[in-house]
Short mmCIF file of C-alpha atoms in Angstrom, two decimals:
data_model
loop_
_atom_site.label_atom_id
_atom_site.label_comp_id
_atom_site.label_asym_id
_atom_site.label_seq_id
_atom_site.Cartn_x
_atom_site.Cartn_y
_atom_site.Cartn_z
CA UNK A 1 92.37 47.48 112.66
CA UNK A 2 92.29 50.81 114.46
CA UNK A 3 94.28 52.28 111.60
CA UNK A 4 91.62 51.42 109.03
CA UNK A 5 88.77 52.60 111.27
CA UNK A 6 90.41 55.96 111.99
CA UNK A 7 91.38 56.54 108.35
CA UNK A 8 87.80 55.72 107.29
CA UNK A 9 86.53 58.29 109.75
CA UNK A 10 89.09 60.79 108.44
CA UNK A 11 88.00 60.25 104.82
CA UNK A 12 84.36 60.58 105.80
CA UNK A 13 84.88 63.91 107.58
CA UNK A 14 87.64 65.47 105.50
CA UNK A 15 85.37 68.17 104.09
CA UNK A 16 84.26 69.16 107.60
CA UNK A 17 87.87 69.40 108.75
CA UNK A 18 88.82 71.55 105.75
CA UNK A 19 85.96 73.93 106.51
CA UNK A 20 86.96 73.91 110.17
CA UNK A 21 90.56 74.86 109.34
CA UNK A 22 89.45 77.75 107.13
CA UNK A 23 86.88 78.94 109.67
CA UNK A 24 89.37 78.94 112.55
CA UNK A 25 91.90 80.88 110.48
CA UNK A 26 89.28 83.56 109.78
CA UNK A 27 88.22 83.62 113.45
CA UNK A 28 91.78 84.00 114.76
CA UNK A 29 92.48 86.74 112.22
CA UNK A 30 89.40 88.63 113.38
CA UNK A 31 90.33 88.23 117.06
CA UNK A 32 93.84 89.56 116.50
CA UNK A 33 92.59 92.46 114.39
CA UNK A 34 90.15 93.40 117.16
CA UNK A 35 93.10 93.41 119.59
CA UNK A 36 95.11 95.61 117.19
CA UNK A 37 97.72 92.88 116.71
CA UNK A 38 99.19 92.52 113.23
CA UNK A 39 100.98 89.17 112.99
CA UNK A 40 103.45 88.35 110.27
CA UNK A 41 101.17 85.55 109.10
CA UNK A 42 98.35 83.19 110.05
CA UNK A 43 98.07 79.87 108.24
CA UNK A 44 96.04 76.71 108.60
CA UNK A 45 96.63 73.16 107.44
CA UNK A 46 94.84 69.84 107.39
CA UNK A 47 96.92 66.80 108.32
CA UNK A 48 97.55 64.69 105.24
CA UNK A 49 96.22 61.14 105.14
CA UNK A 50 99.67 59.57 104.80
CA UNK A 51 101.01 61.56 107.74
CA UNK A 52 98.00 60.54 109.83
CA UNK A 53 98.51 56.88 108.97
CA UNK A 54 102.16 57.01 109.99
CA UNK A 55 101.27 58.68 113.28
CA UNK A 56 98.67 56.04 114.12
CA UNK A 57 101.14 53.23 113.44
CA UNK A 58 103.95 54.90 115.36
CA UNK A 59 101.94 55.78 118.47
CA UNK A 60 99.86 52.59 118.44
CA UNK A 61 97.45 53.95 121.04
CA UNK A 62 94.61 55.66 119.19
CA UNK A 63 91.15 54.12 119.06
CA UNK A 64 89.16 57.00 117.61
CA UNK A 65 89.94 59.97 115.34
CA UNK A 66 88.78 62.42 118.03
CA UNK A 67 91.77 61.40 120.16
CA UNK A 68 94.16 62.90 117.61
CA UNK A 69 94.43 66.60 118.36
CA UNK A 70 96.34 67.88 115.34
CA UNK A 71 94.12 66.91 112.41
CA UNK A 72 93.65 70.67 112.00
CA UNK A 73 96.56 72.92 112.82
CA UNK A 74 97.02 76.67 112.76
CA UNK A 75 100.25 78.61 112.99
CA UNK A 76 100.55 82.25 113.99
CA UNK A 77 103.90 83.86 113.31
CA UNK A 78 104.50 87.19 115.03
CA UNK A 79 106.93 89.94 114.10
CA UNK A 80 108.09 90.32 117.70
CA UNK A 81 108.59 87.73 120.44
CA UNK A 82 106.63 89.71 123.07
CA UNK A 83 103.53 89.46 120.87
CA UNK A 84 103.55 85.70 121.44
CA UNK A 85 102.36 86.27 125.02
CA UNK A 86 99.72 88.78 123.90
CA UNK A 87 98.29 86.25 121.46
CA UNK A 88 98.48 83.50 124.08
CA UNK A 89 96.20 85.53 126.36
CA UNK A 90 93.67 85.91 123.55
CA UNK A 91 93.67 82.18 122.82
CA UNK A 92 93.24 81.30 126.49
CA UNK A 93 90.38 83.80 126.79
CA UNK A 94 88.53 82.95 123.57
CA UNK A 95 88.91 79.16 123.35
CA UNK A 96 88.61 76.13 125.56
CA UNK A 97 92.21 75.05 126.17
CA UNK A 98 93.19 71.43 126.66
CA UNK A 99 95.87 72.04 129.30
CA UNK A 100 96.99 68.41 129.35
CA UNK A 101 98.04 68.49 125.71
CA UNK A 102 99.15 72.14 125.52
CA UNK A 103 102.66 73.28 126.32
CA UNK A 104 104.72 76.44 126.42
CA UNK A 105 107.99 74.94 125.26
CA UNK A 106 109.87 78.11 126.17
CA UNK A 107 109.45 77.25 129.86
CA UNK A 108 110.93 73.77 129.50
CA UNK A 109 113.99 74.77 127.52
CA UNK A 110 117.08 73.59 129.41
CA UNK A 111 119.80 76.23 129.85
CA UNK A 112 122.27 74.23 127.75
CA UNK A 113 119.76 73.01 125.19
CA UNK A 114 119.94 74.37 121.68
CA UNK A 115 116.75 75.12 119.90
CA UNK A 116 114.24 77.88 119.64
CA UNK A 117 110.80 76.84 120.73
CA UNK A 118 107.24 78.17 120.79
CA UNK A 119 103.81 77.84 122.43
CA UNK A 120 101.66 74.89 121.35
CA UNK A 121 97.99 74.91 122.28
CA UNK A 122 95.38 72.24 121.82
CA UNK A 123 92.02 73.98 121.88
CA UNK A 124 88.39 73.72 120.91
CA UNK A 125 85.69 76.32 120.57
CA UNK A 126 84.40 77.86 123.78
CA UNK A 127 81.00 76.69 124.94
CA UNK A 128 79.41 80.04 124.07
CA UNK A 129 80.90 80.18 120.58
CA UNK A 130 80.13 76.57 119.61
CA UNK A 131 76.44 77.30 120.14
CA UNK A 132 76.51 79.91 117.39
CA UNK A 133 74.98 78.83 114.09
CA UNK A 134 78.18 79.28 112.09
CA UNK A 135 80.22 77.10 114.48
CA UNK A 136 77.78 74.39 115.61
CA UNK A 137 79.12 71.83 113.14
CA UNK A 138 82.60 72.20 114.66
CA UNK A 139 81.44 71.38 118.19
CA UNK A 140 84.01 69.49 120.28
CA UNK A 141 86.61 69.36 117.47
CA UNK A 142 90.03 69.89 118.98
CA UNK A 143 92.80 71.51 116.97
CA UNK A 144 96.35 72.73 117.44
CA UNK A 145 97.45 76.37 117.49
CA UNK A 146 101.15 77.13 117.39
CA UNK A 147 102.44 80.62 118.18
CA UNK A 148 106.02 81.70 117.57
CA UNK A 149 108.00 84.75 116.48
CA UNK A 150 109.40 84.99 112.98
CA UNK A 151 112.92 84.33 114.28
CA UNK A 152 111.69 81.34 116.25
CA UNK A 153 110.04 80.12 113.06
CA UNK A 154 113.23 80.63 111.08
CA UNK A 155 115.17 78.55 113.59
CA UNK A 156 112.56 75.77 113.58
CA UNK A 157 112.46 75.59 109.78
CA UNK A 158 116.24 75.40 109.45
CA UNK A 159 116.48 72.93 112.30
CA UNK A 160 113.86 70.76 110.60
CA UNK A 161 115.69 71.01 107.28
CA UNK A 162 118.95 69.89 108.90
CA UNK A 163 117.10 66.86 110.21
CA UNK A 164 118.21 66.58 113.85
CA UNK A 165 115.26 66.37 116.25
CA UNK A 166 117.07 65.89 119.57
CA UNK A 167 120.28 67.16 121.14
CA UNK A 168 121.81 63.69 121.41
CA UNK A 169 121.56 63.19 117.65
CA UNK A 170 123.92 66.08 116.95
CA UNK A 171 127.68 65.50 116.84
CA UNK A 172 129.42 67.14 119.81
CA UNK A 173 131.58 69.23 117.51
CA UNK A 174 128.46 70.90 116.08
CA UNK A 175 126.35 71.11 119.24
CA UNK A 176 128.21 74.17 120.54
CA UNK A 177 127.55 76.04 117.28
CA UNK A 178 123.82 75.36 117.62
CA UNK A 179 123.83 76.72 121.18
CA UNK A 180 125.70 79.88 120.16
CA UNK A 181 123.33 80.51 117.26
CA UNK A 182 120.24 80.01 119.44
CA UNK A 183 121.63 82.59 121.87
CA UNK A 184 122.24 85.06 119.05
CA UNK A 185 118.69 84.66 117.78
CA UNK A 186 117.30 85.24 121.26
CA UNK A 187 119.36 88.44 121.54
CA UNK A 188 118.18 89.51 118.08
CA UNK A 189 114.54 88.98 119.09
CA UNK A 190 115.07 91.21 122.14
CA UNK A 191 116.87 93.85 120.07
CA UNK A 192 114.03 94.07 117.55
CA UNK A 193 111.63 94.74 120.43
CA UNK A 194 113.92 97.49 121.75
CA UNK A 195 114.17 99.08 118.30
CA UNK A 196 110.38 99.00 117.89
CA UNK A 197 109.84 100.57 121.32
CA UNK A 198 112.50 103.22 120.66
CA UNK A 199 110.85 104.16 117.38
CA UNK A 200 107.46 104.45 119.10
CA UNK A 201 109.01 106.75 121.73
CA UNK A 202 110.69 108.79 119.01
CA UNK A 203 107.38 109.23 117.18
CA UNK A 204 105.78 110.64 120.34
CA UNK A 205 108.77 112.93 120.90
CA UNK A 206 108.60 114.20 117.30
CA UNK A 207 104.87 114.90 117.58
CA UNK A 208 105.64 117.34 120.40
CA UNK A 209 108.90 118.90 119.19
CA UNK A 210 107.71 119.45 115.64
CA UNK A 211 105.38 122.10 117.08
CA UNK A 212 107.40 123.47 119.99
CA UNK A 213 110.97 123.24 118.66
CA UNK A 214 111.11 122.37 114.92
CA UNK A 215 114.75 123.46 114.74
CA UNK A 216 115.61 120.44 116.90
CA UNK A 217 113.84 117.92 114.67
CA UNK A 218 115.92 116.22 112.01
CA UNK A 219 114.36 115.25 108.71
CA UNK A 220 113.47 111.58 108.35
CA UNK A 221 110.42 109.59 107.26
CA UNK A 222 108.85 109.78 110.72
CA UNK A 223 109.25 113.56 111.17
CA UNK A 224 108.01 114.26 107.63
CA UNK A 225 104.95 112.07 108.21
CA UNK A 226 104.12 113.98 111.38
CA UNK A 227 104.79 117.34 109.71
CA UNK A 228 102.48 116.63 106.78
CA UNK A 229 99.68 115.52 109.09
CA UNK A 230 99.93 118.35 111.63
CA UNK A 231 101.40 121.50 110.07
CA UNK A 232 98.76 124.21 109.56
CA UNK A 233 100.59 125.91 106.64
CA UNK A 234 100.88 122.63 104.71
CA UNK A 235 97.22 121.84 105.28
CA UNK A 236 96.18 125.33 104.12
CA UNK A 237 98.33 125.19 100.97
CA UNK A 238 97.13 121.68 100.16
CA UNK A 239 93.52 122.82 100.43
CA UNK A 240 94.10 125.83 98.15
CA UNK A 241 95.93 123.69 95.58
CA UNK A 242 93.20 121.05 95.67
CA UNK A 243 90.60 123.74 95.04
CA UNK A 244 92.60 125.25 92.14
CA UNK A 245 93.20 121.87 90.47
CA UNK A 246 89.78 120.47 91.37
CA UNK A 247 91.24 117.40 93.01
CA UNK A 248 90.67 115.63 96.31
CA UNK A 249 93.56 115.35 98.74
CA UNK A 250 93.94 111.71 99.79
CA UNK A 251 95.01 110.39 103.15
CA UNK A 252 98.76 110.18 103.55
CA UNK A 253 100.49 106.80 103.60
CA UNK A 254 103.99 106.13 104.88
CA UNK A 255 104.96 104.92 101.40
CA UNK A 256 104.13 108.36 100.01
CA UNK A 257 106.14 109.93 102.83
CA UNK A 258 109.21 107.97 101.74
CA UNK A 259 108.99 109.55 98.27
CA UNK A 260 109.60 112.98 99.83
CA UNK A 261 112.92 111.83 101.24
CA UNK A 262 114.54 111.73 97.78
CA UNK A 263 113.71 115.38 97.17
CA UNK A 264 114.58 116.60 100.64
CA UNK A 265 117.96 114.89 100.48
CA UNK A 266 118.63 116.40 97.03
CA UNK A 267 118.00 119.94 98.29
CA UNK A 268 120.03 119.27 101.47
CA UNK A 269 117.22 119.96 103.91
CA UNK A 270 118.53 118.86 107.32
CA UNK A 271 115.87 120.10 109.76
CA UNK A 272 112.13 120.59 109.81
CA UNK A 273 112.55 124.30 110.56
CA UNK A 274 114.55 124.85 107.35
CA UNK A 275 111.88 123.09 105.31
CA UNK A 276 109.12 125.18 106.86
CA UNK A 277 111.19 128.31 106.17
CA UNK A 278 111.56 127.39 102.47
CA UNK A 279 107.85 126.63 102.25
CA UNK A 280 106.92 129.99 103.82
CA UNK A 281 109.22 131.92 101.46
CA UNK A 282 107.71 130.27 98.38
CA UNK A 283 103.98 130.37 99.10
CA UNK A 284 103.27 132.65 96.13
CA UNK A 285 105.51 130.62 93.82
CA UNK A 286 103.81 127.39 94.84
CA UNK A 287 100.36 128.84 94.11
CA UNK A 288 101.58 130.25 90.78
CA UNK A 289 102.88 126.80 89.91
CA UNK A 290 99.59 125.20 90.97
CA UNK A 291 97.61 127.31 88.49
CA UNK A 292 99.55 125.80 85.61
CA UNK A 293 97.78 122.65 84.44
CA UNK A 294 100.91 121.43 82.67
CA UNK A 295 101.84 119.80 85.96
CA UNK A 296 103.80 116.60 85.66
CA UNK A 297 102.68 113.75 87.86
CA UNK A 298 102.37 114.42 91.57
CA UNK A 299 100.95 112.30 94.35
CA UNK A 300 97.56 113.74 95.25
CA UNK A 301 97.93 113.12 98.97
CA UNK A 302 98.57 115.31 101.98
CA UNK A 303 101.79 117.23 101.28
CA UNK A 304 101.13 117.94 97.60
CA UNK A 305 102.35 121.50 98.22
CA UNK A 306 105.82 120.11 98.93
CA UNK A 307 105.97 118.49 95.51
CA UNK A 308 105.23 121.90 94.01
CA UNK A 309 107.93 123.40 96.26
CA UNK A 310 110.50 120.96 94.84
CA UNK A 311 109.52 121.99 91.30
CA UNK A 312 109.79 125.66 92.20
CA UNK A 313 113.25 125.17 93.71
CA UNK A 314 114.41 123.22 90.65
CA UNK A 315 113.06 125.83 88.24
CA UNK A 316 115.09 128.52 90.04
CA UNK A 317 118.26 126.87 88.74
CA UNK A 318 117.27 128.35 85.37
CA UNK A 319 119.71 125.93 83.78
CA UNK A 320 118.67 122.89 81.77
CA UNK A 321 121.61 120.72 82.86
CA UNK A 322 121.00 121.39 86.55
CA UNK A 323 117.27 120.83 86.19
CA UNK A 324 117.86 117.59 84.29
CA UNK A 325 120.23 116.44 87.03
CA UNK A 326 117.50 117.15 89.58
CA UNK A 327 114.98 115.08 87.60
CA UNK A 328 117.40 112.17 87.18
CA UNK A 329 118.58 112.09 90.79
CA UNK A 330 115.06 112.26 92.22
CA UNK A 331 113.67 109.87 89.57
CA UNK A 332 110.95 112.37 88.70
CA UNK A 333 108.83 111.31 85.75
CA UNK A 334 109.85 108.62 83.29
CA UNK A 335 113.13 108.57 81.41
CA UNK A 336 111.31 109.54 78.18
CA UNK A 337 109.38 112.40 79.78
CA UNK A 338 112.25 114.18 81.56
CA UNK A 339 113.32 116.34 78.61
CA UNK A 340 109.79 117.71 78.36
CA UNK A 341 109.60 118.24 82.12
CA UNK A 342 112.97 120.01 82.06
CA UNK A 343 111.77 122.45 79.39
CA UNK A 344 108.60 123.07 81.34
CA UNK A 345 110.51 123.96 84.52
CA UNK A 346 112.77 126.27 82.51
CA UNK A 347 109.71 128.00 81.09
CA UNK A 348 108.23 128.81 84.51
CA UNK A 349 111.54 130.06 85.92
CA UNK A 350 110.84 133.74 85.03
CA UNK A 351 107.57 133.57 86.97
CA UNK A 352 109.29 132.59 90.19
CA UNK A 353 109.73 135.37 92.74
#
């Protein structure tokens, strides 16, 4: 009897629950963005009717649909395990948490238990937020929010696929392998955090050394990104080139920075100081090159002067085979256009000082 009553209520309110799921996903996304947290993903789901029916029959304790807390569920997957706690603080601050039905499964994980668990919250809108016009219709609706790292999620998905839900279900011969793998994943989660923090420290170090001691800074995507955004000579040359070509220099992205690495590796630049030295020696050549509107495609972002530097250096080979090798190795232009580009670079060779 209760089954039919609850399912009727579910059918009657299914549109409201769908809207609620979508609204909560948008709200959580906005809250994390405001906190400068970029999760791997945020997703919402509405419990399917068949799944709800099975749950009601299995539990045999529900009288009303409002007693079931996971009709709407949201899952936040983080890139790093320490972000789970940051997101937990936001949820506890911004929502009304049902502490009785919420659990941090990480704290109840037995030392010898396999498995990789996460935080499960049952929440509803805070009193202040549910009075807002856009949320009034969701007043008092409880829903589940699950927060886990991407490695925790990977474990849970594989564990679910294998089909064993408790430790006692697993054959003893396999249980040890599960425990070892869980330990490895936990170590991997910690290592990813260390790598992230090390990279952040390295970025700060590069920002300082690139000005005070460029000879100590190796060339990599991070140091090039910092160089292009801070070096006065590059900014001056970019401005002059933009004026000559009547273009607007766009903001630099890290993807564009990665393109430079192909060229820098080809010309065997090992340190920032050597690159700056080559740039300084070829200022006139770069500006000569920039006056020629036969330019093949370049990325019109900060650092455009470096693309002209690469062309200048290639043209100085004054040899079609060497120039063609440069174009092929750096994947400059399309396959069909490289012969034309090669002839162009040969033609400007006499102009180079």
